[in-house]
mmCIF file with all atom_site columns, C-alpha atoms in Angstrom:
data_model
loop_
_atom_site.group_PDB
_atom_site.id
_atom_site.type_symbol
_atom_site.label_atom_id
_atom_site.label_alt_id
_atom_site.label_comp_id
_atom_site.label_asym_id
_atom_site.label_entity_id
_atom_site.label_seq_id
_atom_site.pdbx_PDB_ins_code
_atom_site.Cartn_x
_atom_site.Cartn_y
_atom_site.Cartn_z
_atom_site.occupancy
_atom_site.B_iso_or_equiv
_atom_site.pdbx_formal_charge
_atom_site.auth_seq_id
_atom_site.auth_comp_id
_atom_site.auth_asym_id
_atom_site.auth_atom_id
_atom_site.pdbx_PDB_model_num
ATOM 1   C CA . MET A 1 1   ? 36.805  27.619  24.255  1.00 60.00 ? 1   MET A CA 1
ATOM 2   C CA . ALA A 1 2   ? 38.400  28.564  20.953  1.00 61.00 ? 2   ALA A CA 1
ATOM 3   C CA . THR A 1 3   ? 38.434  24.910  19.942  1.00 72.00 ? 3   THR A CA 1
ATOM 4   C CA . LEU A 1 4   ? 34.702  24.626  20.634  1.00 71.00 ? 4   LEU A CA 1
ATOM 5   C CA . ILE A 1 5   ? 33.928  27.744  18.596  1.00 73.00 ? 5   ILE A CA 1
ATOM 6   C CA . GLY A 1 6   ? 36.159  26.536  15.760  1.00 72.00 ? 6   GLY A CA 1
ATOM 7   C CA . THR A 1 7   ? 34.456  23.147  15.805  1.00 77.00 ? 7   THR A CA 1
ATOM 8   C CA . MET A 1 8   ? 31.018  24.785  15.663  1.00 71.00 ? 8   MET A CA 1
ATOM 9   C CA . ILE A 1 9   ? 32.115  26.938  12.727  1.00 70.00 ? 9   ILE A CA 1
ATOM 10  C CA . LEU A 1 10  ? 33.385  23.863  10.894  1.00 73.00 ? 10  LEU A CA 1
ATOM 11  C CA . ALA A 1 11  ? 30.386  21.698  11.804  1.00 77.00 ? 11  ALA A CA 1
ATOM 12  C CA . ILE A 1 12  ? 27.586  24.193  11.182  1.00 79.00 ? 12  ILE A CA 1
ATOM 13  C CA . GLY A 1 13  ? 28.877  27.298  9.473   1.00 77.00 ? 13  GLY A CA 1
ATOM 14  C CA . LEU A 1 14  ? 30.990  25.761  6.727   1.00 72.00 ? 14  LEU A CA 1
ATOM 15  C CA . PRO A 1 15  ? 28.307  23.374  5.356   1.00 78.00 ? 15  PRO A CA 1
ATOM 16  C CA . ALA A 1 16  ? 25.678  26.146  5.537   1.00 77.00 ? 16  ALA A CA 1
ATOM 17  C CA . TRP A 1 17  ? 27.947  28.559  3.659   1.00 74.00 ? 17  TRP A CA 1
ATOM 18  C CA . ALA A 1 18  ? 28.710  25.880  1.043   1.00 73.00 ? 18  ALA A CA 1
ATOM 19  C CA . GLY A 1 19  ? 25.011  25.149  0.567   1.00 74.00 ? 19  GLY A CA 1
ATOM 20  C CA . ILE A 1 20  ? 24.109  28.809  0.216   1.00 71.00 ? 20  ILE A CA 1
ATOM 21  C CA . THR A 1 21  ? 26.913  29.294  -2.302  1.00 74.00 ? 21  THR A CA 1
ATOM 22  C CA . TYR A 1 22  ? 25.850  26.223  -4.283  1.00 71.00 ? 22  TYR A CA 1
ATOM 23  C CA . VAL A 1 23  ? 22.226  27.348  -4.433  1.00 69.00 ? 23  VAL A CA 1
ATOM 24  C CA . GLY A 1 24  ? 23.343  30.805  -5.542  1.00 69.00 ? 24  GLY A CA 1
ATOM 25  C CA . LEU A 1 25  ? 25.499  29.339  -8.323  1.00 66.00 ? 25  LEU A CA 1
ATOM 26  C CA . VAL A 1 26  ? 22.690  27.092  -9.526  1.00 66.00 ? 26  VAL A CA 1
ATOM 27  C CA . ARG A 1 27  ? 20.191  29.940  -9.571  1.00 65.00 ? 27  ARG A CA 1
ATOM 28  C CA . ALA A 1 28  ? 22.659  32.195  -11.384 1.00 63.00 ? 28  ALA A CA 1
ATOM 29  C CA . ARG A 1 29  ? 23.260  29.512  -14.023 1.00 64.00 ? 29  ARG A CA 1
ATOM 30  C CA . ARG A 1 30  ? 19.574  28.641  -14.423 1.00 62.00 ? 30  ARG A CA 1
ATOM 31  C CA . GLY A 1 31  ? 17.962  32.010  -13.862 1.00 62.00 ? 31  GLY A CA 1
ATOM 32  C CA . ASP A 1 32  ? 14.996  32.733  -11.649 1.00 62.00 ? 32  ASP A CA 1
ATOM 33  C CA . GLU A 1 33  ? 12.316  31.367  -13.963 1.00 63.00 ? 33  GLU A CA 1
ATOM 34  C CA . LEU A 1 34  ? 9.852   28.765  -12.793 1.00 60.00 ? 34  LEU A CA 1
ATOM 35  C CA . PRO A 1 35  ? 10.602  25.112  -13.473 1.00 65.00 ? 35  PRO A CA 1
ATOM 36  C CA . PRO A 1 36  ? 9.026   23.765  -16.677 1.00 75.00 ? 36  PRO A CA 1
ATOM 37  C CA . LEU A 1 37  ? 5.533   22.351  -16.393 1.00 80.00 ? 37  LEU A CA 1
ATOM 38  C CA . ARG A 1 38  ? 5.042   18.617  -16.750 1.00 84.00 ? 38  ARG A CA 1
ATOM 39  C CA . PRO A 1 39  ? 2.892   17.441  -19.625 1.00 87.00 ? 39  PRO A CA 1
ATOM 40  C CA . PRO A 1 40  ? -0.525  16.213  -18.483 1.00 87.00 ? 40  PRO A CA 1
ATOM 41  C CA . ARG A 1 41  ? -0.837  12.490  -17.744 1.00 82.00 ? 41  ARG A CA 1
ATOM 42  C CA . ARG A 1 42  ? -2.957  10.274  -19.912 1.00 81.00 ? 42  ARG A CA 1
ATOM 43  C CA . ARG A 1 43  ? -6.360  9.571   -18.440 1.00 83.00 ? 43  ARG A CA 1
ATOM 44  C CA . ARG A 1 44  ? -6.769  6.164   -16.851 1.00 82.00 ? 44  ARG A CA 1
ATOM 45  C CA . THR A 1 45  ? -9.170  4.101   -18.866 1.00 88.00 ? 45  THR A CA 1
ATOM 46  C CA . PRO A 1 46  ? -11.698 1.814   -17.185 1.00 91.00 ? 46  PRO A CA 1
ATOM 47  C CA . ALA A 1 47  ? -9.772  -1.194  -18.545 1.00 92.00 ? 47  ALA A CA 1
ATOM 48  C CA . ARG A 1 48  ? -6.576  -0.006  -16.866 1.00 92.00 ? 48  ARG A CA 1
ATOM 49  C CA . LYS A 1 49  ? -8.418  0.596   -13.582 1.00 93.00 ? 49  LYS A CA 1
ATOM 50  C CA . ALA A 1 50  ? -9.854  -2.926  -13.709 1.00 95.00 ? 50  ALA A CA 1
ATOM 51  C CA . ALA A 1 51  ? -6.388  -4.310  -14.419 1.00 95.00 ? 51  ALA A CA 1
ATOM 52  C CA . TRP A 1 52  ? -5.025  -2.510  -11.347 1.00 95.00 ? 52  TRP A CA 1
ATOM 53  C CA . VAL A 1 53  ? -7.829  -3.937  -9.205  1.00 96.00 ? 53  VAL A CA 1
ATOM 54  C CA . ALA A 1 54  ? -7.105  -7.420  -10.575 1.00 97.00 ? 54  ALA A CA 1
ATOM 55  C CA . GLY A 1 55  ? -3.391  -7.093  -9.884  1.00 96.00 ? 55  GLY A CA 1
ATOM 56  C CA . LEU A 1 56  ? -3.962  -5.918  -6.327  1.00 97.00 ? 56  LEU A CA 1
ATOM 57  C CA . ALA A 1 57  ? -6.477  -8.726  -5.713  1.00 97.00 ? 57  ALA A CA 1
ATOM 58  C CA . TYR A 1 58  ? -3.993  -11.323 -7.010  1.00 97.00 ? 58  TYR A CA 1
ATOM 59  C CA . LEU A 1 59  ? -1.267  -9.858  -4.799  1.00 97.00 ? 59  LEU A CA 1
ATOM 60  C CA . ALA A 1 60  ? -3.478  -9.750  -1.695  1.00 97.00 ? 60  ALA A CA 1
ATOM 61  C CA . GLY A 1 61  ? -4.761  -13.282 -2.389  1.00 96.00 ? 61  GLY A CA 1
ATOM 62  C CA . GLY A 1 62  ? -1.204  -14.547 -2.638  1.00 95.00 ? 62  GLY A CA 1
ATOM 63  C CA . ALA A 1 63  ? -0.306  -12.877 0.653   1.00 96.00 ? 63  ALA A CA 1
ATOM 64  C CA . VAL A 1 64  ? -3.359  -14.362 2.431   1.00 95.00 ? 64  VAL A CA 1
ATOM 65  C CA . HIS A 1 65  ? -2.604  -17.810 1.022   1.00 94.00 ? 65  HIS A CA 1
ATOM 66  C CA . LEU A 1 66  ? 1.029   -17.606 2.165   1.00 93.00 ? 66  LEU A CA 1
ATOM 67  C CA . TYR A 1 67  ? -0.194  -16.549 5.595   1.00 93.00 ? 67  TYR A CA 1
ATOM 68  C CA . GLY A 1 68  ? -2.523  -19.565 5.699   1.00 91.00 ? 68  GLY A CA 1
ATOM 69  C CA . LEU A 1 69  ? 0.266   -21.860 4.534   1.00 89.00 ? 69  LEU A CA 1
ATOM 70  C CA . SER A 1 70  ? 2.430   -20.663 7.414   1.00 88.00 ? 70  SER A CA 1
ATOM 71  C CA . TYR A 1 71  ? 0.240   -22.861 9.642   1.00 87.00 ? 71  TYR A CA 1
ATOM 72  C CA . MET A 1 72  ? 0.892   -25.989 7.562   1.00 86.00 ? 72  MET A CA 1
ATOM 73  C CA . PRO A 1 73  ? 3.118   -28.824 8.753   1.00 83.00 ? 73  PRO A CA 1
ATOM 74  C CA . PHE A 1 74  ? 6.099   -29.072 6.418   1.00 81.00 ? 74  PHE A CA 1
ATOM 75  C CA . LEU A 1 75  ? 9.210   -30.535 8.049   1.00 77.00 ? 75  LEU A CA 1
ATOM 76  C CA . PHE A 1 76  ? 7.993   -31.462 11.518  1.00 81.00 ? 76  PHE A CA 1
ATOM 77  C CA . PRO A 1 77  ? 4.199   -32.032 11.528  1.00 82.00 ? 77  PRO A CA 1
ATOM 78  C CA . GLU A 1 78  ? 3.967   -32.450 15.303  1.00 82.00 ? 78  GLU A CA 1
ATOM 79  C CA . ASP A 1 79  ? 5.441   -28.961 15.753  1.00 85.00 ? 79  ASP A CA 1
ATOM 80  C CA . ALA A 1 80  ? 2.545   -27.440 13.786  1.00 86.00 ? 80  ALA A CA 1
ATOM 81  C CA . CYS A 1 81  ? 0.115   -28.686 16.429  1.00 87.00 ? 81  CYS A CA 1
ATOM 82  C CA . TRP A 1 82  ? 2.480   -27.703 19.211  1.00 87.00 ? 82  TRP A CA 1
ATOM 83  C CA . PHE A 1 83  ? 2.706   -24.068 18.054  1.00 84.00 ? 83  PHE A CA 1
ATOM 84  C CA . GLY A 1 84  ? -0.935  -23.822 16.966  1.00 80.00 ? 84  GLY A CA 1
ATOM 85  C CA . VAL A 1 85  ? -2.810  -25.544 19.805  1.00 83.00 ? 85  VAL A CA 1
ATOM 86  C CA . GLY A 1 86  ? -0.189  -26.479 22.375  1.00 85.00 ? 86  GLY A CA 1
ATOM 87  C CA . ILE A 1 87  ? -0.507  -30.237 21.898  1.00 83.00 ? 87  ILE A CA 1
ATOM 88  C CA . LYS A 1 88  ? 2.574   -32.222 20.872  1.00 85.00 ? 88  LYS A CA 1
ATOM 89  C CA . ALA A 1 89  ? 0.843   -34.590 18.432  1.00 85.00 ? 89  ALA A CA 1
ATOM 90  C CA . TYR A 1 90  ? 0.616   -35.385 14.737  1.00 87.00 ? 90  TYR A CA 1
ATOM 91  C CA . PRO A 1 91  ? -2.160  -33.383 12.931  1.00 89.00 ? 91  PRO A CA 1
ATOM 92  C CA . ASP A 1 92  ? -5.455  -35.134 12.206  1.00 89.00 ? 92  ASP A CA 1
ATOM 93  C CA . SER A 1 93  ? -5.619  -33.554 8.725   1.00 88.00 ? 93  SER A CA 1
ATOM 94  C CA . SER A 1 94  ? -4.144  -30.693 6.729   1.00 86.00 ? 94  SER A CA 1
ATOM 95  C CA . SER A 1 95  ? -4.897  -29.201 3.345   1.00 87.00 ? 95  SER A CA 1
ATOM 96  C CA . ALA A 1 96  ? -3.438  -26.368 1.271   1.00 85.00 ? 96  ALA A CA 1
ATOM 97  C CA . LEU A 1 97  ? -6.665  -25.478 -0.529  1.00 84.00 ? 97  LEU A CA 1
ATOM 98  C CA . PRO A 1 98  ? -8.886  -24.888 1.351   1.00 89.00 ? 98  PRO A CA 1
ATOM 99  C CA . VAL A 1 99  ? -6.282  -23.995 3.934   1.00 90.00 ? 99  VAL A CA 1
ATOM 100 C CA . SER A 1 100 ? -6.860  -26.263 6.908   1.00 90.00 ? 100 SER A CA 1
ATOM 101 C CA . LEU A 1 101 ? -4.950  -27.797 9.805   1.00 89.00 ? 101 LEU A CA 1
ATOM 102 C CA . VAL A 1 102 ? -6.858  -29.879 12.341  1.00 91.00 ? 102 VAL A CA 1
ATOM 103 C CA . CYS A 1 103 ? -5.193  -31.028 15.569  1.00 89.00 ? 103 CYS A CA 1
ATOM 104 C CA . HIS A 1 104 ? -7.289  -33.162 17.969  1.00 87.00 ? 104 HIS A CA 1
ATOM 105 C CA . GLY A 1 105 ? -10.489 -31.841 16.388  1.00 89.00 ? 105 GLY A CA 1
ATOM 106 C CA . ILE A 1 106 ? -9.439  -28.160 16.673  1.00 89.00 ? 106 ILE A CA 1
ATOM 107 C CA . GLU A 1 107 ? -9.039  -26.073 13.520  1.00 90.00 ? 107 GLU A CA 1
ATOM 108 C CA . VAL A 1 108 ? -5.768  -24.129 13.867  1.00 89.00 ? 108 VAL A CA 1
ATOM 109 C CA . VAL A 1 109 ? -5.954  -21.851 10.800  1.00 90.00 ? 109 VAL A CA 1
ATOM 110 C CA . PRO A 1 110 ? -7.904  -18.608 11.449  1.00 91.00 ? 110 PRO A CA 1
ATOM 111 C CA . TRP A 1 111 ? -11.528 -18.645 10.310  1.00 92.00 ? 111 TRP A CA 1
ATOM 112 C CA . TRP A 1 112 ? -11.152 -15.682 7.921   1.00 94.00 ? 112 TRP A CA 1
ATOM 113 C CA . VAL A 1 113 ? -8.429  -17.169 5.686   1.00 94.00 ? 113 VAL A CA 1
ATOM 114 C CA . ASN A 1 114 ? -10.626 -19.299 3.399   1.00 94.00 ? 114 ASN A CA 1
ATOM 115 C CA . PRO A 1 115 ? -13.494 -16.782 2.948   1.00 95.00 ? 115 PRO A CA 1
ATOM 116 C CA . GLY A 1 116 ? -10.872 -14.103 2.310   1.00 95.00 ? 116 GLY A CA 1
ATOM 117 C CA . LEU A 1 117 ? -9.213  -16.285 -0.321  1.00 95.00 ? 117 LEU A CA 1
ATOM 118 C CA . LEU A 1 118 ? -12.560 -16.903 -1.987  1.00 96.00 ? 118 LEU A CA 1
ATOM 119 C CA . ALA A 1 119 ? -13.490 -13.214 -2.050  1.00 97.00 ? 119 ALA A CA 1
ATOM 120 C CA . LEU A 1 120 ? -10.090 -12.178 -3.419  1.00 97.00 ? 120 LEU A CA 1
ATOM 121 C CA . ALA A 1 121 ? -10.172 -14.925 -6.060  1.00 96.00 ? 121 ALA A CA 1
ATOM 122 C CA . VAL A 1 122 ? -13.626 -13.876 -7.263  1.00 97.00 ? 122 VAL A CA 1
ATOM 123 C CA . THR A 1 123 ? -12.544 -10.227 -7.316  1.00 97.00 ? 123 THR A CA 1
ATOM 124 C CA . ALA A 1 124 ? -9.350  -11.007 -9.232  1.00 97.00 ? 124 ALA A CA 1
ATOM 125 C CA . VAL A 1 125 ? -11.028 -13.154 -11.868 1.00 97.00 ? 125 VAL A CA 1
ATOM 126 C CA . THR A 1 126 ? -13.929 -10.726 -12.324 1.00 97.00 ? 126 THR A CA 1
ATOM 127 C CA . ALA A 1 127 ? -11.587 -7.729  -12.644 1.00 97.00 ? 127 ALA A CA 1
ATOM 128 C CA . THR A 1 128 ? -9.373  -9.613  -15.118 1.00 96.00 ? 128 THR A CA 1
ATOM 129 C CA . VAL A 1 129 ? -12.314 -10.534 -17.345 1.00 97.00 ? 129 VAL A CA 1
ATOM 130 C CA . THR A 1 130 ? -13.693 -6.991  -17.072 1.00 96.00 ? 130 THR A CA 1
ATOM 131 C CA . SER A 1 131 ? -10.322 -5.515  -18.006 1.00 95.00 ? 131 SER A CA 1
ATOM 132 C CA . VAL A 1 132 ? -10.002 -7.748  -21.069 1.00 95.00 ? 132 VAL A CA 1
ATOM 133 C CA . VAL A 1 133 ? -13.557 -7.011  -22.225 1.00 95.00 ? 133 VAL A CA 1
ATOM 134 C CA . LEU A 1 134 ? -13.155 -3.247  -21.754 1.00 93.00 ? 134 LEU A CA 1
ATOM 135 C CA . ALA A 1 135 ? -9.793  -3.229  -23.526 1.00 91.00 ? 135 ALA A CA 1
ATOM 136 C CA . TRP A 1 136 ? -11.216 -5.237  -26.427 1.00 91.00 ? 136 TRP A CA 1
ATOM 137 C CA . ARG A 1 137 ? -14.258 -2.977  -26.657 1.00 87.00 ? 137 ARG A CA 1
ATOM 138 C CA . GLY A 1 138 ? -12.050 0.144   -26.561 1.00 79.00 ? 138 GLY A CA 1
ATOM 139 C CA . ALA A 1 139 ? -9.747  -1.256  -29.250 1.00 77.00 ? 139 ALA A CA 1
ATOM 140 C CA . SER A 1 140 ? -12.678 -2.094  -31.512 1.00 79.00 ? 140 SER A CA 1
ATOM 141 C CA . ARG A 1 141 ? -13.919 1.504   -31.209 1.00 77.00 ? 141 ARG A CA 1
ATOM 142 C CA . GLY A 1 142 ? -10.459 2.886   -31.924 1.00 66.00 ? 142 GLY A CA 1
ATOM 143 C CA . ILE A 1 143 ? -9.944  4.361   -28.448 1.00 59.00 ? 143 ILE A CA 1
ATOM 144 C CA . SER A 1 144 ? -6.419  4.091   -27.064 1.00 53.00 ? 144 SER A CA 1
#
């Protein structure tokens, strides 16, 4: 029983006592004042917001395109049809852009991949152009 109590003191009591002592030493060294306030952040400009939207659209478009390419036949084309449709045959056609894999007349790639790629591409290009125009307009006015 004494061993169990000693183990509990070492396992729980000693680290708690050390933590309390450490916090007390830190507070004594620092004082009880409040931590210093952070300086206010710069406001996000519309150009920076558009650049963030463009970056996220490029990233999401890349992820969707990689997902679509995961259906493509690379090393063993007959395995692409086997895993996609369940037919051990060579694909009728495949394309990386637009993403397509056809096996015995059945499209294997999900229907939403190509419209999603188109929407993300339009969003990315529009946000990039908007960001550049807003940054140029802000620089010509002298706004940072």
